[in-house]
PDB file of C-alpha atoms in Angstrom:
ATOM      1  CA  UNK A   1      43.043 -63.119 -27.994  1.00  0.00           C
ATOM      2  CA  UNK A   2      42.949 -62.458 -31.692  1.00  0.00           C
ATOM      3  CA  UNK A   3      39.716 -62.836 -33.574  1.00  0.00           C
ATOM      4  CA  UNK A   4      38.215 -61.855 -36.898  1.00  0.00           C
ATOM      5  CA  UNK A   5      34.480 -61.809 -37.443  1.00  0.00           C
ATOM      6  CA  UNK A   6      32.800 -61.723 -40.814  1.00  0.00           C
ATOM      7  CA  UNK A   7      29.162 -61.742 -39.861  1.00  0.00           C
ATOM      8  CA  UNK A   8      27.875 -61.872 -43.424  1.00  0.00           C
ATOM      9  CA  UNK A   9      27.969 -65.477 -44.521  1.00  0.00           C
ATOM     10  CA  UNK A  10      26.451 -64.991 -47.962  1.00  0.00           C
ATOM     11  CA  UNK A  11      25.556 -61.915 -49.985  1.00  0.00           C
ATOM     12  CA  UNK A  12      23.852 -61.704 -53.356  1.00  0.00           C
ATOM     13  CA  UNK A  13      23.737 -58.536 -55.416  1.00  0.00           C
ATOM     14  CA  UNK A  14      22.688 -57.693 -58.922  1.00  0.00           C
ATOM     15  CA  UNK A  15      25.443 -56.686 -61.291  1.00  0.00           C
ATOM     16  CA  UNK A  16      26.436 -52.997 -61.071  1.00  0.00           C
ATOM     17  CA  UNK A  17      25.249 -52.668 -57.500  1.00  0.00           C
ATOM     18  CA  UNK A  18      27.702 -51.615 -54.814  1.00  0.00           C
ATOM     19  CA  UNK A  19      28.378 -54.044 -51.997  1.00  0.00           C
ATOM     20  CA  UNK A  20      30.232 -53.771 -48.695  1.00  0.00           C
ATOM     21  CA  UNK A  21      31.773 -56.737 -46.934  1.00  0.00           C
ATOM     22  CA  UNK A  22      32.186 -56.285 -43.219  1.00  0.00           C
ATOM     23  CA  UNK A  23      35.165 -57.312 -41.123  1.00  0.00           C
ATOM     24  CA  UNK A  24      35.444 -56.752 -37.389  1.00  0.00           C
ATOM     25  CA  UNK A  25      38.587 -57.717 -35.539  1.00  0.00           C
ATOM     26  CA  UNK A  26      39.705 -58.114 -31.950  1.00  0.00           C
ATOM     27  CA  UNK A  27      43.237 -57.652 -30.701  1.00  0.00           C
ATOM     28  CA  UNK A  28      44.999 -56.125 -27.731  1.00  0.00           C
ATOM     29  CA  UNK A  29      48.099 -55.403 -29.749  1.00  0.00           C
ATOM     30  CA  UNK A  30      48.941 -51.905 -30.855  1.00  0.00           C
ATOM     31  CA  UNK A  31      50.863 -53.135 -33.869  1.00  0.00           C
ATOM     32  CA  UNK A  32      48.932 -55.416 -36.161  1.00  0.00           C
ATOM     33  CA  UNK A  33      48.167 -56.042 -39.802  1.00  0.00           C
ATOM     34  CA  UNK A  34      44.901 -56.622 -41.600  1.00  0.00           C
ATOM     35  CA  UNK A  35      44.410 -58.390 -44.886  1.00  0.00           C
ATOM     36  CA  UNK A  36      41.753 -59.189 -47.442  1.00  0.00           C
ATOM     37  CA  UNK A  37      41.896 -62.217 -49.692  1.00  0.00           C
ATOM     38  CA  UNK A  38      39.648 -63.314 -52.546  1.00  0.00           C
ATOM     39  CA  UNK A  39      38.917 -66.973 -53.251  1.00  0.00           C
ATOM     40  CA  UNK A  40      37.171 -67.355 -56.624  1.00  0.00           C
ATOM     41  CA  UNK A  41      35.419 -70.581 -57.607  1.00  0.00           C
ATOM     42  CA  UNK A  42      38.725 -71.860 -58.991  1.00  0.00           C
ATOM     43  CA  UNK A  43      39.849 -72.101 -55.373  1.00  0.00           C
ATOM     44  CA  UNK A  44      43.152 -70.224 -55.213  1.00  0.00           C
ATOM     45  CA  UNK A  45      43.267 -67.446 -52.629  1.00  0.00           C
ATOM     46  CA  UNK A  46      44.379 -64.143 -54.058  1.00  0.00           C
ATOM     47  CA  UNK A  47      45.903 -61.439 -51.903  1.00  0.00           C
ATOM     48  CA  UNK A  48      44.079 -58.108 -52.222  1.00  0.00           C
ATOM     49  CA  UNK A  49      45.403 -55.727 -49.609  1.00  0.00           C
ATOM     50  CA  UNK A  50      47.388 -55.356 -46.389  1.00  0.00           C
ATOM     51  CA  UNK A  51      47.042 -52.502 -43.921  1.00  0.00           C
ATOM     52  CA  UNK A  52      49.036 -51.838 -40.801  1.00  0.00           C
ATOM     53  CA  UNK A  53      47.516 -50.512 -37.631  1.00  0.00           C
ATOM     54  CA  UNK A  54      49.282 -47.180 -37.882  1.00  0.00           C
ATOM     55  CA  UNK A  55      47.825 -46.288 -41.222  1.00  0.00           C
ATOM     56  CA  UNK A  56      44.134 -45.511 -41.115  1.00  0.00           C
ATOM     57  CA  UNK A  57      44.014 -43.971 -44.549  1.00  0.00           C
ATOM     58  CA  UNK A  58      41.328 -45.466 -46.667  1.00  0.00           C
ATOM     59  CA  UNK A  59      42.491 -47.015 -49.881  1.00  0.00           C
ATOM     60  CA  UNK A  60      40.963 -47.213 -53.319  1.00  0.00           C
ATOM     61  CA  UNK A  61      42.058 -49.501 -56.102  1.00  0.00           C
ATOM     62  CA  UNK A  62      39.842 -49.312 -59.128  1.00  0.00           C
ATOM     63  CA  UNK A  63      36.400 -50.535 -58.101  1.00  0.00           C
ATOM     64  CA  UNK A  64      37.704 -51.744 -54.734  1.00  0.00           C
ATOM     65  CA  UNK A  65      37.966 -49.604 -51.631  1.00  0.00           C
ATOM     66  CA  UNK A  66      38.769 -50.324 -48.027  1.00  0.00           C
ATOM     67  CA  UNK A  67      37.631 -48.449 -44.927  1.00  0.00           C
ATOM     68  CA  UNK A  68      39.828 -48.998 -41.876  1.00  0.00           C
ATOM     69  CA  UNK A  69      38.412 -47.616 -38.629  1.00  0.00           C
ATOM     70  CA  UNK A  70      40.298 -48.356 -35.432  1.00  0.00           C
ATOM     71  CA  UNK A  71      37.550 -46.759 -33.338  1.00  0.00           C
ATOM     72  CA  UNK A  72      35.170 -49.546 -34.350  1.00  0.00           C
ATOM     73  CA  UNK A  73      37.834 -52.215 -34.990  1.00  0.00           C
ATOM     74  CA  UNK A  74      36.577 -52.632 -38.507  1.00  0.00           C
ATOM     75  CA  UNK A  75      38.201 -53.058 -41.885  1.00  0.00           C
ATOM     76  CA  UNK A  76      35.388 -53.096 -44.409  1.00  0.00           C
ATOM     77  CA  UNK A  77      35.711 -53.770 -48.105  1.00  0.00           C
ATOM     78  CA  UNK A  78      33.490 -52.148 -50.720  1.00  0.00           C
ATOM     79  CA  UNK A  79      33.133 -53.193 -54.334  1.00  0.00           C
ATOM     80  CA  UNK A  80      31.639 -50.494 -56.519  1.00  0.00           C
ATOM     81  CA  UNK A  81      29.629 -51.389 -59.610  1.00  0.00           C
ATOM     82  CA  UNK A  82      29.966 -55.106 -58.958  1.00  0.00           C
ATOM     83  CA  UNK A  83      30.627 -57.509 -61.790  1.00  0.00           C
ATOM     84  CA  UNK A  84      30.025 -61.229 -62.200  1.00  0.00           C
ATOM     85  CA  UNK A  85      33.783 -61.809 -61.924  1.00  0.00           C
ATOM     86  CA  UNK A  86      33.613 -60.477 -58.375  1.00  0.00           C
ATOM     87  CA  UNK A  87      31.701 -63.589 -57.337  1.00  0.00           C
ATOM     88  CA  UNK A  88      33.940 -65.306 -54.807  1.00  0.00           C
ATOM     89  CA  UNK A  89      34.487 -65.934 -51.136  1.00  0.00           C
ATOM     90  CA  UNK A  90      36.279 -63.070 -49.448  1.00  0.00           C
ATOM     91  CA  UNK A  91      38.359 -63.559 -46.326  1.00  0.00           C
ATOM     92  CA  UNK A  92      39.558 -60.979 -43.859  1.00  0.00           C
ATOM     93  CA  UNK A  93      42.621 -61.807 -41.748  1.00  0.00           C
ATOM     94  CA  UNK A  94      44.576 -60.397 -38.824  1.00  0.00           C
ATOM     95  CA  UNK A  95      48.187 -60.903 -37.764  1.00  0.00           C
ATOM     96  CA  UNK A  96      50.490 -59.265 -35.266  1.00  0.00           C
ATOM     97  CA  UNK A  97      53.981 -59.758 -33.878  1.00  0.00           C
ATOM     98  CA  UNK A  98      52.402 -61.148 -30.731  1.00  0.00           C
ATOM     99  CA  UNK A  99      50.287 -63.812 -32.405  1.00  0.00           C
ATOM    100  CA  UNK A 100      53.145 -66.176 -32.934  1.00  0.00           C
ATOM    101  CA  UNK A 101      53.208 -65.182 -36.564  1.00  0.00           C
ATOM    102  CA  UNK A 102      49.897 -66.842 -37.207  1.00  0.00           C
ATOM    103  CA  UNK A 103      47.294 -65.284 -39.418  1.00  0.00           C
ATOM    104  CA  UNK A 104      43.785 -65.347 -38.022  1.00  0.00           C
ATOM    105  CA  UNK A 105      41.225 -65.658 -40.775  1.00  0.00           C
ATOM    106  CA  UNK A 106      37.549 -64.884 -40.614  1.00  0.00           C
ATOM    107  CA  UNK A 107      35.074 -67.477 -41.814  1.00  0.00           C
ATOM    108  CA  UNK A 108      34.619 -65.682 -45.118  1.00  0.00           C
ATOM    109  CA  UNK A 109      31.776 -63.999 -46.960  1.00  0.00           C
ATOM    110  CA  UNK A 110      30.463 -65.638 -50.090  1.00  0.00           C
ATOM    111  CA  UNK A 111      29.525 -62.997 -52.643  1.00  0.00           C
ATOM    112  CA  UNK A 112      27.373 -63.834 -55.634  1.00  0.00           C
ATOM    113  CA  UNK A 113      26.916 -61.219 -58.318  1.00  0.00           C
ATOM    114  CA  UNK A 114      23.879 -61.953 -60.433  1.00  0.00           C
ATOM    115  CA  UNK A 115      23.999 -60.822 -64.067  1.00  0.00           C
TER     116      UNK A 115
ATOM    117  CA  UNK B   1      57.845 -65.098 -61.300  1.00  0.00           C
ATOM    118  CA  UNK B   2      56.448 -68.471 -60.370  1.00  0.00           C
ATOM    119  CA  UNK B   3      53.915 -68.616 -57.605  1.00  0.00           C
ATOM    120  CA  UNK B   4      53.410 -71.231 -54.925  1.00  0.00           C
ATOM    121  CA  UNK B   5      52.897 -74.660 -56.415  1.00  0.00           C
ATOM    122  CA  UNK B   6      51.365 -77.714 -54.828  1.00  0.00           C
ATOM    123  CA  UNK B   7      51.141 -81.324 -55.866  1.00  0.00           C
ATOM    124  CA  UNK B   8      49.150 -83.342 -56.431  1.00  0.00           C
ATOM    125  CA  UNK B   9      46.176 -81.159 -57.228  1.00  0.00           C
ATOM    126  CA  UNK B  10      43.833 -83.983 -56.325  1.00  0.00           C
ATOM    127  CA  UNK B  11      44.391 -87.062 -54.232  1.00  0.00           C
ATOM    128  CA  UNK B  12      41.939 -89.867 -53.551  1.00  0.00           C
ATOM    129  CA  UNK B  13      43.035 -92.394 -50.982  1.00  0.00           C
ATOM    130  CA  UNK B  14      41.554 -95.209 -48.986  1.00  0.00           C
ATOM    131  CA  UNK B  15      40.985 -94.869 -45.289  1.00  0.00           C
ATOM    132  CA  UNK B  16      44.035 -95.993 -43.367  1.00  0.00           C
ATOM    133  CA  UNK B  17      46.568 -95.172 -46.063  1.00  0.00           C
ATOM    134  CA  UNK B  18      49.311 -92.570 -45.706  1.00  0.00           C
ATOM    135  CA  UNK B  19      49.495 -89.556 -48.008  1.00  0.00           C
ATOM    136  CA  UNK B  20      52.145 -86.957 -48.769  1.00  0.00           C
ATOM    137  CA  UNK B  21      51.335 -83.491 -50.010  1.00  0.00           C
ATOM    138  CA  UNK B  22      54.009 -81.281 -51.487  1.00  0.00           C
ATOM    139  CA  UNK B  23      54.480 -77.522 -51.534  1.00  0.00           C
ATOM    140  CA  UNK B  24      57.000 -75.453 -53.464  1.00  0.00           C
ATOM    141  CA  UNK B  25      57.061 -71.907 -52.107  1.00  0.00           C
ATOM    142  CA  UNK B  26      57.952 -68.766 -54.001  1.00  0.00           C
ATOM    143  CA  UNK B  27      61.690 -68.492 -54.403  1.00  0.00           C
ATOM    144  CA  UNK B  28      63.210 -66.341 -51.691  1.00  0.00           C
ATOM    145  CA  UNK B  29      60.294 -66.729 -49.296  1.00  0.00           C
ATOM    146  CA  UNK B  30      61.548 -67.936 -45.946  1.00  0.00           C
ATOM    147  CA  UNK B  31      58.165 -68.473 -44.291  1.00  0.00           C
ATOM    148  CA  UNK B  32      55.870 -71.316 -45.271  1.00  0.00           C
ATOM    149  CA  UNK B  33      52.406 -72.137 -43.909  1.00  0.00           C
ATOM    150  CA  UNK B  34      50.021 -75.061 -44.206  1.00  0.00           C
ATOM    151  CA  UNK B  35      46.261 -74.665 -43.811  1.00  0.00           C
ATOM    152  CA  UNK B  36      43.284 -76.943 -44.139  1.00  0.00           C
ATOM    153  CA  UNK B  37      39.995 -75.839 -45.618  1.00  0.00           C
ATOM    154  CA  UNK B  38      36.988 -78.094 -45.314  1.00  0.00           C
ATOM    155  CA  UNK B  39      34.105 -77.716 -47.747  1.00  0.00           C
ATOM    156  CA  UNK B  40      32.529 -74.295 -47.348  1.00  0.00           C
ATOM    157  CA  UNK B  41      34.620 -73.491 -44.305  1.00  0.00           C
ATOM    158  CA  UNK B  42      37.336 -71.032 -43.407  1.00  0.00           C
ATOM    159  CA  UNK B  43      41.027 -71.683 -43.123  1.00  0.00           C
ATOM    160  CA  UNK B  44      42.365 -73.834 -40.308  1.00  0.00           C
ATOM    161  CA  UNK B  45      46.016 -73.184 -39.486  1.00  0.00           C
ATOM    162  CA  UNK B  46      48.135 -76.312 -39.298  1.00  0.00           C
ATOM    163  CA  UNK B  47      51.829 -75.426 -39.135  1.00  0.00           C
ATOM    164  CA  UNK B  48      54.362 -72.850 -40.217  1.00  0.00           C
ATOM    165  CA  UNK B  49      58.088 -72.850 -40.900  1.00  0.00           C
ATOM    166  CA  UNK B  50      60.480 -69.933 -40.801  1.00  0.00           C
ATOM    167  CA  UNK B  51      63.898 -70.575 -42.309  1.00  0.00           C
ATOM    168  CA  UNK B  52      65.746 -73.163 -40.266  1.00  0.00           C
ATOM    169  CA  UNK B  53      63.926 -72.413 -37.029  1.00  0.00           C
ATOM    170  CA  UNK B  54      61.790 -74.990 -35.277  1.00  0.00           C
ATOM    171  CA  UNK B  55      58.311 -74.997 -36.813  1.00  0.00           C
ATOM    172  CA  UNK B  56      55.166 -73.967 -34.985  1.00  0.00           C
ATOM    173  CA  UNK B  57      53.157 -77.193 -34.935  1.00  0.00           C
ATOM    174  CA  UNK B  58      50.443 -75.899 -32.659  1.00  0.00           C
ATOM    175  CA  UNK B  59      47.718 -76.275 -35.272  1.00  0.00           C
ATOM    176  CA  UNK B  60      48.284 -79.893 -36.202  1.00  0.00           C
ATOM    177  CA  UNK B  61      45.041 -81.723 -35.289  1.00  0.00           C
ATOM    178  CA  UNK B  62      46.601 -85.020 -34.271  1.00  0.00           C
ATOM    179  CA  UNK B  63      49.878 -86.914 -34.198  1.00  0.00           C
ATOM    180  CA  UNK B  64      48.907 -88.477 -37.523  1.00  0.00           C
ATOM    181  CA  UNK B  65      49.866 -85.172 -39.121  1.00  0.00           C
ATOM    182  CA  UNK B  66      53.474 -84.149 -39.611  1.00  0.00           C
ATOM    183  CA  UNK B  67      55.370 -81.806 -41.875  1.00  0.00           C
ATOM    184  CA  UNK B  68      58.924 -81.103 -42.829  1.00  0.00           C
ATOM    185  CA  UNK B  69      60.715 -78.540 -44.861  1.00  0.00           C
ATOM    186  CA  UNK B  70      63.919 -79.567 -46.529  1.00  0.00           C
ATOM    187  CA  UNK B  71      66.656 -77.076 -47.240  1.00  0.00           C
ATOM    188  CA  UNK B  72      64.425 -74.202 -46.260  1.00  0.00           C
ATOM    189  CA  UNK B  73      62.406 -74.595 -49.436  1.00  0.00           C
ATOM    190  CA  UNK B  74      60.112 -77.460 -50.384  1.00  0.00           C
ATOM    191  CA  UNK B  75      57.738 -78.727 -47.726  1.00  0.00           C
ATOM    192  CA  UNK B  76      55.895 -82.013 -47.367  1.00  0.00           C
ATOM    193  CA  UNK B  77      52.791 -82.523 -45.257  1.00  0.00           C
ATOM    194  CA  UNK B  78      52.263 -86.159 -44.325  1.00  0.00           C
ATOM    195  CA  UNK B  79      49.037 -87.623 -43.027  1.00  0.00           C
ATOM    196  CA  UNK B  80      49.317 -91.138 -41.665  1.00  0.00           C
ATOM    197  CA  UNK B  81      46.446 -93.593 -41.391  1.00  0.00           C
ATOM    198  CA  UNK B  82      44.060 -91.224 -43.105  1.00  0.00           C
ATOM    199  CA  UNK B  83      40.513 -90.882 -41.838  1.00  0.00           C
ATOM    200  CA  UNK B  84      37.441 -89.678 -43.664  1.00  0.00           C
ATOM    201  CA  UNK B  85      37.428 -86.474 -41.615  1.00  0.00           C
ATOM    202  CA  UNK B  86      40.803 -85.632 -43.161  1.00  0.00           C
ATOM    203  CA  UNK B  87      39.037 -84.974 -46.459  1.00  0.00           C
ATOM    204  CA  UNK B  88      39.591 -81.304 -47.254  1.00  0.00           C
ATOM    205  CA  UNK B  89      41.610 -78.937 -49.379  1.00  0.00           C
ATOM    206  CA  UNK B  90      45.125 -78.478 -48.033  1.00  0.00           C
ATOM    207  CA  UNK B  91      46.553 -75.066 -48.799  1.00  0.00           C
ATOM    208  CA  UNK B  92      50.138 -73.979 -48.688  1.00  0.00           C
ATOM    209  CA  UNK B  93      51.242 -70.352 -48.487  1.00  0.00           C
ATOM    210  CA  UNK B  94      54.557 -68.571 -48.374  1.00  0.00           C
ATOM    211  CA  UNK B  95      55.715 -65.101 -47.439  1.00  0.00           C
ATOM    212  CA  UNK B  96      58.980 -63.183 -47.421  1.00  0.00           C
ATOM    213  CA  UNK B  97      59.284 -63.682 -43.706  1.00  0.00           C
ATOM    214  CA  UNK B  98      57.141 -64.204 -40.648  1.00  0.00           C
ATOM    215  CA  UNK B  99      57.762 -60.782 -39.075  1.00  0.00           C
ATOM    216  CA  UNK B 100      54.511 -60.886 -37.191  1.00  0.00           C
ATOM    217  CA  UNK B 101      52.356 -60.534 -40.248  1.00  0.00           C
ATOM    218  CA  UNK B 102      54.222 -57.670 -41.805  1.00  0.00           C
ATOM    219  CA  UNK B 103      54.294 -59.571 -45.073  1.00  0.00           C
ATOM    220  CA  UNK B 104      51.309 -60.969 -46.884  1.00  0.00           C
ATOM    221  CA  UNK B 105      51.015 -64.647 -47.634  1.00  0.00           C
ATOM    222  CA  UNK B 106      50.744 -65.976 -51.160  1.00  0.00           C
ATOM    223  CA  UNK B 107      48.747 -69.139 -51.569  1.00  0.00           C
ATOM    224  CA  UNK B 108      49.090 -72.140 -53.801  1.00  0.00           C
ATOM    225  CA  UNK B 109      46.175 -73.765 -55.631  1.00  0.00           C
ATOM    226  CA  UNK B 110      45.747 -76.412 -52.953  1.00  0.00           C
ATOM    227  CA  UNK B 111      45.542 -80.191 -52.880  1.00  0.00           C
ATOM    228  CA  UNK B 112      42.053 -81.630 -52.670  1.00  0.00           C
ATOM    229  CA  UNK B 113      42.248 -84.762 -50.533  1.00  0.00           C
ATOM    230  CA  UNK B 114      39.409 -87.252 -50.542  1.00  0.00           C
ATOM    231  CA  UNK B 115      39.525 -90.193 -48.171  1.00  0.00           C
ATOM    232  CA  UNK B 116      37.137 -92.989 -49.140  1.00  0.00           C
TER     233      UNK B 116
END
């Protein structure tokens, strides 16, 4: 069974603080893909990143970084020096060739950055 | 290029009426998904299409829900005899192909459906 758990329902940080959003996944597949999406208050989900299961290299994009650890089945997302514009709901998702092409989304983490 | 578009952006309907929601995927994207997102909730998968293949309807909550995709492009989600529990934001997404998740999905702005 495929499952994505985002245990943090809501997080509040003060602007310029760093924040890490946790994502834990479950799958028996050896080939799979992990994703992060951002849903700002405007409502439209924005794709942030995709990783495949064979690439455990961490990735950094500006203030965003992702830590993929197969040993703990986690794909955590860190925002450095948070800004008010980072306030949004963030979703982690999992897909694999054996999931019938469905994406399995976590329940999301609502991040509020306080100025 | 143009992203995924959906219409209408908002729809208010009376209980028992039928509604049609439209999705225009990104040009060249063969895979199209429909999701439902209730207030403050995650995404609930409804259905996906891949090219001309039979759709995966496993997520449709009841037989009041149906969807079609004409010409491998535009898709319409139809809800018959709407109920108040159908009130939600309906999201459409497209990707280059299904390919087991190899390609990311791009989402439209959604249609907010309110059933009174």
